[in-house]
CSV table of C-alpha atoms in Angstrom, one decimal:
chain,number,residue,atom,x,y,z
A,1,MET,CA,25.6,70.0,43.6
A,2,PRO,CA,27.0,71.0,40.2
A,3,PHE,CA,28.0,74.7,39.6
A,4,GLN,CA,25.3,76.7,38.0
A,5,THR,CA,26.1,79.8,36.0
A,6,PRO,CA,24.1,82.9,36.9
A,7,LYS,CA,21.2,84.0,34.7
A,8,ARG,CA,21.7,87.1,32.7
A,9,PHE,CA,19.6,90.1,33.7
A,10,ARG,CA,17.0,90.9,31.1
A,11,TRP,CA,15.3,94.2,30.8
A,12,ASN,CA,11.5,93.8,30.6
A,13,LEU,CA,8.5,96.0,31.2
A,14,ALA,CA,8.2,95.0,34.9
A,15,ALA,CA,11.9,95.7,35.6
A,16,LEU,CA,11.7,99.1,33.8
A,17,ARG,CA,8.6,99.9,35.7
A,18,ASP,CA,10.2,99.1,39.1
A,19,LEU,CA,13.3,101.2,38.2
A,20,VAL,CA,11.1,104.2,37.2
A,21,LEU,CA,9.1,103.9,40.4
A,22,VAL,CA,12.2,103.7,42.6
A,23,VAL,CA,13.7,106.8,40.9
A,24,LEU,CA,10.5,108.8,41.2
A,25,GLY,CA,9.9,107.7,44.8
A,26,THR,CA,13.5,108.7,45.8
A,27,ALA,CA,13.2,112.1,44.0
A,28,THR,CA,9.8,112.7,45.7
A,29,VAL,CA,11.2,111.9,49.2
A,30,ILE,CA,14.2,114.2,48.6
A,31,TYR,CA,12.1,117.0,47.3
A,32,GLY,CA,9.6,116.6,50.2
A,33,LEU,CA,12.4,116.7,52.8
A,34,GLY,CA,14.0,119.7,51.2
A,35,PHE,CA,10.6,121.5,51.2
A,36,LEU,CA,10.0,120.8,54.8
A,37,LEU,CA,13.5,121.8,55.9
A,38,SER,CA,13.3,125.1,54.0
A,39,ARG,CA,9.9,125.9,55.7
A,40,LEU,CA,10.7,124.5,59.2
A,41,GLY,CA,14.4,125.3,59.5
A,42,ARG,CA,14.1,126.7,63.1
A,43,VAL,CA,12.0,123.7,64.3
A,44,VAL,CA,14.3,121.2,62.6
A,45,LEU,CA,17.3,123.0,64.2
A,46,ILE,CA,15.8,122.7,67.7
A,47,LEU,CA,15.0,119.0,67.2
A,48,ILE,CA,18.5,118.3,65.9
A,49,LEU,CA,20.1,120.1,68.9
A,50,ALA,CA,17.8,118.2,71.3
A,51,ILE,CA,18.7,114.9,69.6
A,52,ILE,CA,22.4,115.7,69.8
A,53,PHE,CA,22.2,116.6,73.5
A,54,THR,CA,20.2,113.5,74.2
A,55,ILE,CA,22.6,111.1,72.5
A,56,THR,CA,25.6,112.8,74.0
A,57,LEU,CA,24.3,112.7,77.6
A,58,SER,CA,22.5,109.4,77.4
A,59,PRO,CA,25.6,107.1,78.1
A,60,LEU,CA,26.3,109.0,81.4
A,61,VAL,CA,22.6,108.9,82.4
A,62,ASP,CA,22.5,105.2,81.7
A,63,ARG,CA,25.6,104.6,84.0
A,64,LEU,CA,24.1,106.7,86.8
A,65,ALA,CA,20.7,105.0,86.4
A,66,ASN,CA,22.3,101.7,87.3
A,67,HIS,CA,22.9,103.1,90.9
A,68,TRP,CA,20.2,105.7,91.2
A,69,ARG,CA,16.6,106.2,90.0
A,70,ARG,CA,16.6,107.4,86.4
A,71,PRO,CA,14.9,110.8,87.2
A,72,TRP,CA,17.7,111.6,89.7
A,73,ALA,CA,20.3,110.6,87.2
A,74,VAL,CA,18.8,112.8,84.5
A,75,LEU,CA,18.6,115.7,86.9
A,76,VAL,CA,22.2,115.4,88.0
A,77,VAL,CA,23.6,115.1,84.4
A,78,VAL,CA,21.5,117.9,83.0
A,79,LEU,CA,22.2,120.3,85.8
A,80,GLY,CA,25.9,119.5,85.6
A,81,ALA,CA,25.9,120.1,81.8
A,82,VAL,CA,24.0,123.4,82.2
A,83,LEU,CA,26.3,124.6,85.0
A,84,VAL,CA,29.4,123.8,82.8
A,85,ILE,CA,28.0,125.5,79.8
A,86,VAL,CA,26.5,128.6,81.5
A,87,GLY,CA,29.2,129.0,84.2
A,88,GLY,CA,32.1,128.4,81.8
A,89,GLY,CA,30.6,130.6,79.2
A,90,ALA,CA,30.1,133.4,81.8
A,91,ILE,CA,33.6,133.2,83.0
A,92,LEU,CA,35.1,133.1,79.6
A,93,GLY,CA,32.7,135.9,78.5
A,94,ILE,CA,33.9,138.2,81.2
A,95,VAL,CA,37.6,137.6,80.5
A,96,ILE,CA,37.2,137.8,76.7
A,97,THR,CA,35.1,141.0,77.0
A,98,GLY,CA,37.9,142.7,78.9
A,99,GLN,CA,40.5,141.6,76.4
A,100,LEU,CA,38.3,142.8,73.5
A,101,VAL,CA,37.8,146.2,75.1
A,102,THR,CA,41.6,146.5,75.5
A,103,LEU,CA,42.1,145.4,71.9
A,104,VAL,CA,39.6,148.0,70.6
A,105,LYS,CA,41.4,150.7,72.5
A,106,HIS,CA,44.7,149.8,70.8
A,107,VAL,CA,43.2,149.7,67.3
A,108,PRO,CA,44.6,153.1,66.2
A,109,GLU,CA,48.2,152.5,67.2
A,110,ASN,CA,48.1,149.0,65.8
A,111,VAL,CA,46.9,150.4,62.4
A,112,GLN,CA,49.7,153.0,62.5
A,113,HIS,CA,52.2,150.3,63.3
A,114,LEU,CA,50.9,148.1,60.4
A,115,SER,CA,51.5,151.0,58.0
A,116,THR,CA,55.2,150.9,58.6
A,117,LEU,CA,55.7,147.2,58.2
A,118,ALA,CA,56.5,146.7,54.6
A,119,PRO,CA,57.8,149.8,52.8
A,120,GLY,CA,59.7,147.7,50.4
A,121,LEU,CA,56.5,145.9,49.4
A,122,LEU,CA,54.7,149.1,48.9
A,123,SER,CA,57.4,150.6,46.7
A,124,TRP,CA,57.4,147.4,44.6
A,125,LEU,CA,53.6,147.7,44.2
A,126,SER,CA,53.9,151.3,43.3
A,127,HIS,CA,56.6,150.5,40.7
A,128,ASN,CA,54.2,148.1,39.1
A,129,ASN,CA,51.4,150.7,39.0
A,130,ILE,CA,49.6,149.3,42.0
A,131,HIS,CA,49.1,152.3,44.4
A,132,ILE,CA,47.9,151.9,48.0
A,133,ASN,CA,47.1,155.0,50.0
A,134,ILE,CA,48.0,154.0,53.5
A,135,PRO,CA,46.6,157.2,55.2
A,136,SER,CA,43.3,156.8,53.4
A,137,LEU,CA,43.3,153.1,54.4
A,138,GLU,CA,43.9,154.0,58.0
A,139,ASN,CA,41.1,156.5,58.0
A,140,LYS,CA,38.7,154.0,56.5
A,141,ILE,CA,39.6,151.4,59.1
A,142,LEU,CA,39.1,153.8,61.9
A,143,SER,CA,35.9,155.2,60.5
A,144,ASN,CA,34.5,151.7,60.0
A,145,ALA,CA,35.4,150.8,63.6
A,146,GLY,CA,33.4,153.8,64.7
A,147,LYS,CA,30.5,152.8,62.5
A,148,VAL,CA,30.6,149.3,64.0
A,149,SER,CA,30.3,150.7,67.5
A,150,SER,CA,27.4,153.0,66.5
A,151,PHE,CA,25.7,150.1,64.6
A,152,ILE,CA,25.9,148.0,67.7
A,153,VAL,CA,24.3,150.7,69.8
A,154,SER,CA,21.6,151.4,67.3
A,155,GLN,CA,20.8,147.7,67.0
A,156,THR,CA,20.5,147.1,70.7
A,157,ILE,CA,16.8,146.3,70.5
A,158,ASN,CA,17.4,143.7,67.8
A,159,ILE,CA,20.3,142.2,69.7
A,160,VAL,CA,18.2,141.9,72.9
A,161,THR,CA,15.4,140.4,70.9
A,162,ASN,CA,17.7,137.8,69.3
A,163,VAL,CA,19.2,137.0,72.7
A,164,ILE,CA,15.7,136.5,74.2
A,165,GLY,CA,14.8,134.3,71.2
A,166,ALA,CA,18.0,132.2,71.7
A,167,LEU,CA,17.2,131.8,75.4
A,168,VAL,CA,13.7,130.6,74.6
A,169,ASP,CA,15.0,128.2,72.0
A,170,GLY,CA,17.6,126.9,74.5
A,171,ALA,CA,14.8,126.4,77.1
A,172,ILE,CA,12.8,124.4,74.5
A,173,VAL,CA,15.9,122.3,73.6
A,174,LEU,CA,16.5,121.6,77.3
A,175,PHE,CA,12.9,120.6,77.9
A,176,VAL,CA,12.8,118.2,75.0
A,177,THR,CA,16.2,116.8,76.0
A,178,VAL,CA,15.1,116.1,79.6
A,179,TYR,CA,11.8,114.5,78.3
A,180,TRP,CA,13.7,112.2,75.9
A,181,LEU,CA,16.3,111.2,78.6
A,182,LEU,CA,13.5,110.3,81.0
A,183,ASP,CA,11.3,108.4,78.6
A,184,ALA,CA,14.1,106.9,76.4
A,185,GLU,CA,13.3,103.2,77.3
A,186,ARG,CA,9.5,103.6,77.0
A,187,MET,CA,9.9,105.4,73.7
A,188,GLN,CA,12.1,102.7,72.4
A,189,LEU,CA,9.6,100.0,73.4
A,190,ALA,CA,6.7,101.9,71.9
A,191,ILE,CA,8.5,102.2,68.6
A,192,LEU,CA,9.5,98.5,68.6
A,193,ARG,CA,5.9,97.5,69.2
A,194,LEU,CA,4.9,99.4,66.0
A,195,VAL,CA,7.5,97.5,63.9
A,196,PRO,CA,7.0,93.9,62.8
A,197,VAL,CA,9.0,91.3,64.7
A,198,GLN,CA,11.1,90.4,61.6
A,199,HIS,CA,12.2,94.1,61.2
A,200,ARG,CA,13.0,94.9,64.8
A,201,ASP,CA,16.7,94.0,64.4
A,202,LEU,CA,16.9,96.5,61.6
A,203,VAL,CA,15.4,99.3,63.8
A,204,LEU,CA,17.8,98.5,66.6
A,205,ALA,CA,20.7,98.5,64.2
A,206,ALA,CA,19.6,101.9,62.9
A,207,GLU,CA,19.4,103.3,66.4
A,208,HIS,CA,22.9,101.9,67.2
A,209,THR,CA,24.3,103.5,64.0
A,210,LEU,CA,22.7,106.9,64.9
A,211,THR,CA,24.0,106.8,68.4
A,212,ARG,CA,27.5,105.8,67.3
A,213,VAL,CA,27.8,108.4,64.6
A,214,VAL,CA,26.2,111.4,66.3
A,215,GLY,CA,27.5,110.7,69.8
A,216,GLY,CA,31.0,109.9,68.7
A,217,TYR,CA,31.2,112.9,66.5
A,218,VAL,CA,30.0,115.4,69.2
A,219,ARG,CA,32.2,114.0,71.9
A,220,GLY,CA,35.2,113.8,69.5
A,221,GLN,CA,34.6,117.3,68.1
A,222,LEU,CA,34.4,118.8,71.6
A,223,LEU,CA,37.6,117.1,72.5
A,224,LEU,CA,39.4,118.3,69.4
A,225,SER,CA,38.1,121.8,70.0
A,226,ALA,CA,39.5,121.8,73.5
A,227,VAL,CA,42.8,120.5,72.4
A,228,VAL,CA,43.2,122.9,69.5
A,229,GLY,CA,42.1,125.9,71.5
A,230,SER,CA,44.5,125.0,74.3
A,231,ALA,CA,47.3,124.5,71.8
A,232,PHE,CA,46.7,127.9,70.2
A,233,GLY,CA,46.3,129.7,73.5
A,234,LEU,CA,49.4,128.2,75.1
A,235,GLY,CA,51.4,128.6,71.9
A,236,SER,CA,50.4,132.3,71.6
A,237,TRP,CA,51.4,132.9,75.3
A,238,ALA,CA,54.7,131.1,74.7
A,239,ILE,CA,55.7,133.3,71.7
A,240,GLY,CA,54.6,136.5,73.5
A,241,LEU,CA,51.4,137.4,71.6
A,242,SER,CA,48.9,139.6,73.3
A,243,TYR,CA,45.5,138.3,74.4
A,244,PRO,CA,46.4,134.5,74.4
A,245,LEU,CA,43.1,133.6,76.1
A,246,LEU,CA,41.1,135.3,73.4
A,247,ILE,CA,43.1,133.6,70.7
A,248,GLY,CA,42.6,130.2,72.3
A,249,VAL,CA,38.9,130.6,72.8
A,250,LEU,CA,38.4,131.8,69.2
A,251,ALA,CA,40.5,128.9,67.9
A,252,GLY,CA,38.5,126.4,69.9
A,253,VAL,CA,35.2,127.8,68.6
A,254,MET,CA,36.5,127.8,65.0
A,255,GLU,CA,37.6,124.2,65.4
A,256,LEU,CA,33.9,123.3,65.7
A,257,ILE,CA,33.7,124.1,61.9
A,258,PRO,CA,35.0,120.9,60.3
A,259,LEU,CA,38.1,120.9,58.1
A,260,LEU,CA,38.5,124.7,58.1
A,261,GLY,CA,38.9,125.1,61.9
A,262,PRO,CA,42.7,125.4,62.3
A,263,VAL,CA,42.9,127.7,59.3
A,264,LEU,CA,40.3,130.1,60.7
A,265,GLY,CA,41.9,129.8,64.1
A,266,ALA,CA,45.3,131.0,62.9
A,267,ILE,CA,43.9,134.3,61.5
A,268,VAL,CA,43.7,136.1,64.8
A,269,PRO,CA,47.3,135.2,66.0
A,270,LEU,CA,48.6,136.1,62.6
A,271,ILE,CA,47.1,139.6,62.9
A,272,MET,CA,48.4,139.9,66.4
A,273,ALA,CA,51.9,139.0,65.2
A,274,LEU,CA,51.7,141.6,62.4
A,275,ALA,CA,50.7,144.2,64.9
A,276,GLY,CA,53.6,143.2,67.2
A,277,HIS,CA,57.0,142.1,66.0
A,278,PRO,CA,56.3,140.6,62.6
A,279,LEU,CA,59.8,139.6,61.6
A,280,VAL,CA,60.0,137.3,64.7
A,281,GLN,CA,56.4,136.4,65.6
A,282,VAL,CA,55.0,135.8,62.1
A,283,PRO,CA,57.4,132.8,61.5
A,284,GLU,CA,56.6,131.6,65.0
A,285,VAL,CA,52.9,131.8,64.3
A,286,ALA,CA,53.5,129.8,61.1
A,287,VAL,CA,55.3,127.1,63.0
A,288,LEU,CA,52.5,127.1,65.6
A,289,PHE,CA,49.8,126.7,62.9
A,290,ALA,CA,51.8,123.9,61.2
A,291,ALA,CA,52.2,122.0,64.5
A,292,VAL,CA,48.5,122.4,65.5
A,293,HIS,CA,47.3,121.5,62.0
A,294,LEU,CA,49.5,118.4,62.0
A,295,LEU,CA,48.2,117.4,65.4
A,296,GLU,CA,44.6,117.9,64.3
A,297,SER,CA,44.6,116.5,60.8
A,298,GLN,CA,47.2,113.6,61.0
A,299,ILE,CA,47.1,112.4,64.6
A,300,LEU,CA,43.9,113.3,66.5
A,301,GLY,CA,41.4,113.9,63.7
A,302,PRO,CA,41.7,110.4,62.0
A,303,ARG,CA,41.5,108.6,65.3
A,304,ILE,CA,38.7,110.6,66.9
A,305,ILE,CA,36.4,112.0,64.2
A,306,ARG,CA,36.9,109.8,61.1
A,307,SER,CA,36.8,106.6,63.0
A,308,GLN,CA,33.5,107.6,64.6
A,309,VAL,CA,31.8,109.1,61.6
A,310,GLY,CA,33.3,106.8,58.9
A,311,LEU,CA,33.2,109.5,56.2
A,312,HIS,CA,35.6,110.1,53.4
A,313,PRO,CA,37.3,113.5,53.4
A,314,VAL,CA,35.8,114.4,50.0
A,315,LEU,CA,32.3,113.7,51.2
A,316,SER,CA,33.1,115.7,54.4
A,317,VAL,CA,34.0,118.8,52.2
A,318,LEU,CA,30.8,118.4,50.1
A,319,ALA,CA,28.6,118.0,53.2
A,320,LEU,CA,30.3,121.1,54.7
A,321,MET,CA,29.6,123.2,51.6
A,322,ILE,CA,25.9,122.0,51.4
A,323,GLY,CA,25.3,122.6,55.1
A,324,ALA,CA,26.9,126.1,55.1
A,325,ASP,CA,24.8,127.1,52.0
A,326,TRP,CA,21.6,125.8,53.6
A,327,GLN,CA,21.8,127.0,57.2
A,328,GLY,CA,25.1,129.0,57.5
A,329,VAL,CA,27.2,128.3,60.5
A,330,TRP,CA,24.7,125.9,62.1
A,331,GLY,CA,24.5,123.9,58.9
A,332,ALA,CA,28.3,123.7,58.7
A,333,LEU,CA,28.4,122.4,62.3
A,334,PHE,CA,26.0,119.6,61.7
A,335,ALA,CA,26.7,118.8,58.1
A,336,VAL,CA,29.4,116.2,58.7
A,337,PRO,CA,27.5,114.0,61.3
A,338,ALA,CA,24.3,114.3,59.2
A,339,ALA,CA,26.3,113.1,56.1
A,340,GLY,CA,27.7,110.2,58.2
A,341,ILE,CA,24.2,109.1,59.2
A,342,VAL,CA,23.0,109.3,55.6
A,343,VAL,CA,26.0,107.3,54.3
A,344,ALA,CA,25.7,104.7,57.1
A,345,ALA,CA,21.9,104.3,56.4
A,346,TRP,CA,22.6,104.0,52.7
A,347,VAL,CA,25.2,101.3,53.2
A,348,ALA,CA,23.0,99.4,55.6
A,349,ALA,CA,20.0,99.6,53.1
A,350,VAL,CA,22.2,98.3,50.2
A,351,ARG,CA,23.5,95.4,52.3
A,352,LEU,CA,20.0,94.5,53.4
A,353,TRP,CA,18.7,94.7,49.8
A,354,ARG,CA,21.6,92.5,48.6
A,355,GLU,CA,20.6,89.9,51.3
A,356,ARG,CA,17.0,89.8,50.1
A,357,VAL,CA,17.4,90.3,46.3
A,358,VAL,CA,19.4,88.2,44.0
A,359,LEU,CA,21.6,90.5,41.9
A,360,PRO,CA,22.4,89.6,38.2
A,361,SER,CA,26.1,89.0,39.3
A,362,GLN,CA,25.1,86.6,42.0
A,363,GLN,CA,24.2,82.9,41.6
A,364,VAL,CA,20.6,82.1,41.4
A,365,HIS,CA,20.7,79.5,44.1
A,366,ARG,CA,22.3,80.3,47.5
A,367,SER,CA,23.6,77.7,49.8
A,368,SER,CA,21.4,76.8,52.8
A,369,SER,CA,23.9,78.3,55.3
A,370,GLU,CA,23.9,81.7,53.5
A,371,THR,CA,20.1,81.7,53.4
A,372,ALA,CA,19.8,80.9,57.1
A,373,ALA,CA,22.4,83.6,58.0
A,374,SER,CA,20.5,86.2,56.0
A,375,SER,CA,17.1,85.2,57.4
A,376,THR,CA,18.2,85.7,61.0
A,377,GLY,CA,18.7,89.4,60.4
A,378,ASP,CA,22.0,89.4,62.2
A,379,ARG,CA,22.6,92.9,63.5
A,380,ARG,CA,26.3,92.8,62.6
A,381,ASN,CA,25.4,92.2,59.0
A,382,ILE,CA,23.2,95.2,58.8
A,383,LEU,CA,25.6,97.7,60.4
A,384,PRO,CA,27.9,99.5,58.1
A,385,GLU,CA,31.6,99.3,58.7
A,386,LYS,CA,33.7,102.3,59.6
A,387,GLY,CA,35.7,104.1,57.1
A,388,VAL,CA,33.1,104.6,54.3
């Protein structure tokens, strides 16, 4: 068969109409999703949490379901997860509360100690017409600490209301998660029956992508959080900082915020070092932060998170900023996996479109083998590769 040169793409009224319809349709969908998310933020958050818990616990439930009945497997896994979260949170809460009370009691002497740290720096600032009144600063810090305590007492009703609301939301998330874990197979079959036979491979591929991205991200992020928190806690204990357990827990929680976790986790040990022996402990904290950041960003992060989500660091930063601006801390937590899902879906859609539409840069006639491969709807051709 002689080689045929591809036809040049020609703009005509039909092509221009299709392009305008695609742009308008995409803009309408994006606007509609944004409108719904802005009005139903709490409901969407509950559904997202339920989906994340379902995807995270589903592999363990499936393994136990091979030996037990599925309801028993769901009961054991969910009860185990609840006991770990509630029991571990209660134990850590008791210990951290005690350390926080001790820390608050030592605030005045720590403030006075900080005022004697850098007289040379203060004199240099004064020489350059930058005046800092240390006694006034001490009084402001102590008065603000008292205001915080009185504010907490005065807002007890609001705090109790928010706690009750969080418990109710948690119960709803638990109920939805249990329901989805029990009826996962029936829900999958019901969805597949609604989809034409020729498109079922695409639906299964989308489900596989969603499970891989979300499940891998959650499990990887929890592992990173445990490693970073343990590293900061043990490192703080080794260099003699006070409250190492508090430092480790805060560092682990901060690690749940993508990209900024190690930086935020290093703030507390740095303050502790300034309040203790700054000339010795501040350099040690700097070395500890550098070691933990190297471990997280260069060794564990690329192998655990980036390989699972398949998202470029620049896109991760943009997703983090958008999520934080939309829903604050919760948005920052879920921004990266959501962006990974969007990118994976986009890549899959583009590949599927290229299989069914002849682009201007492609030849007009495909070989019979390529046509047969594309018509089978092979699942591996639809799934996006990692490392987008």
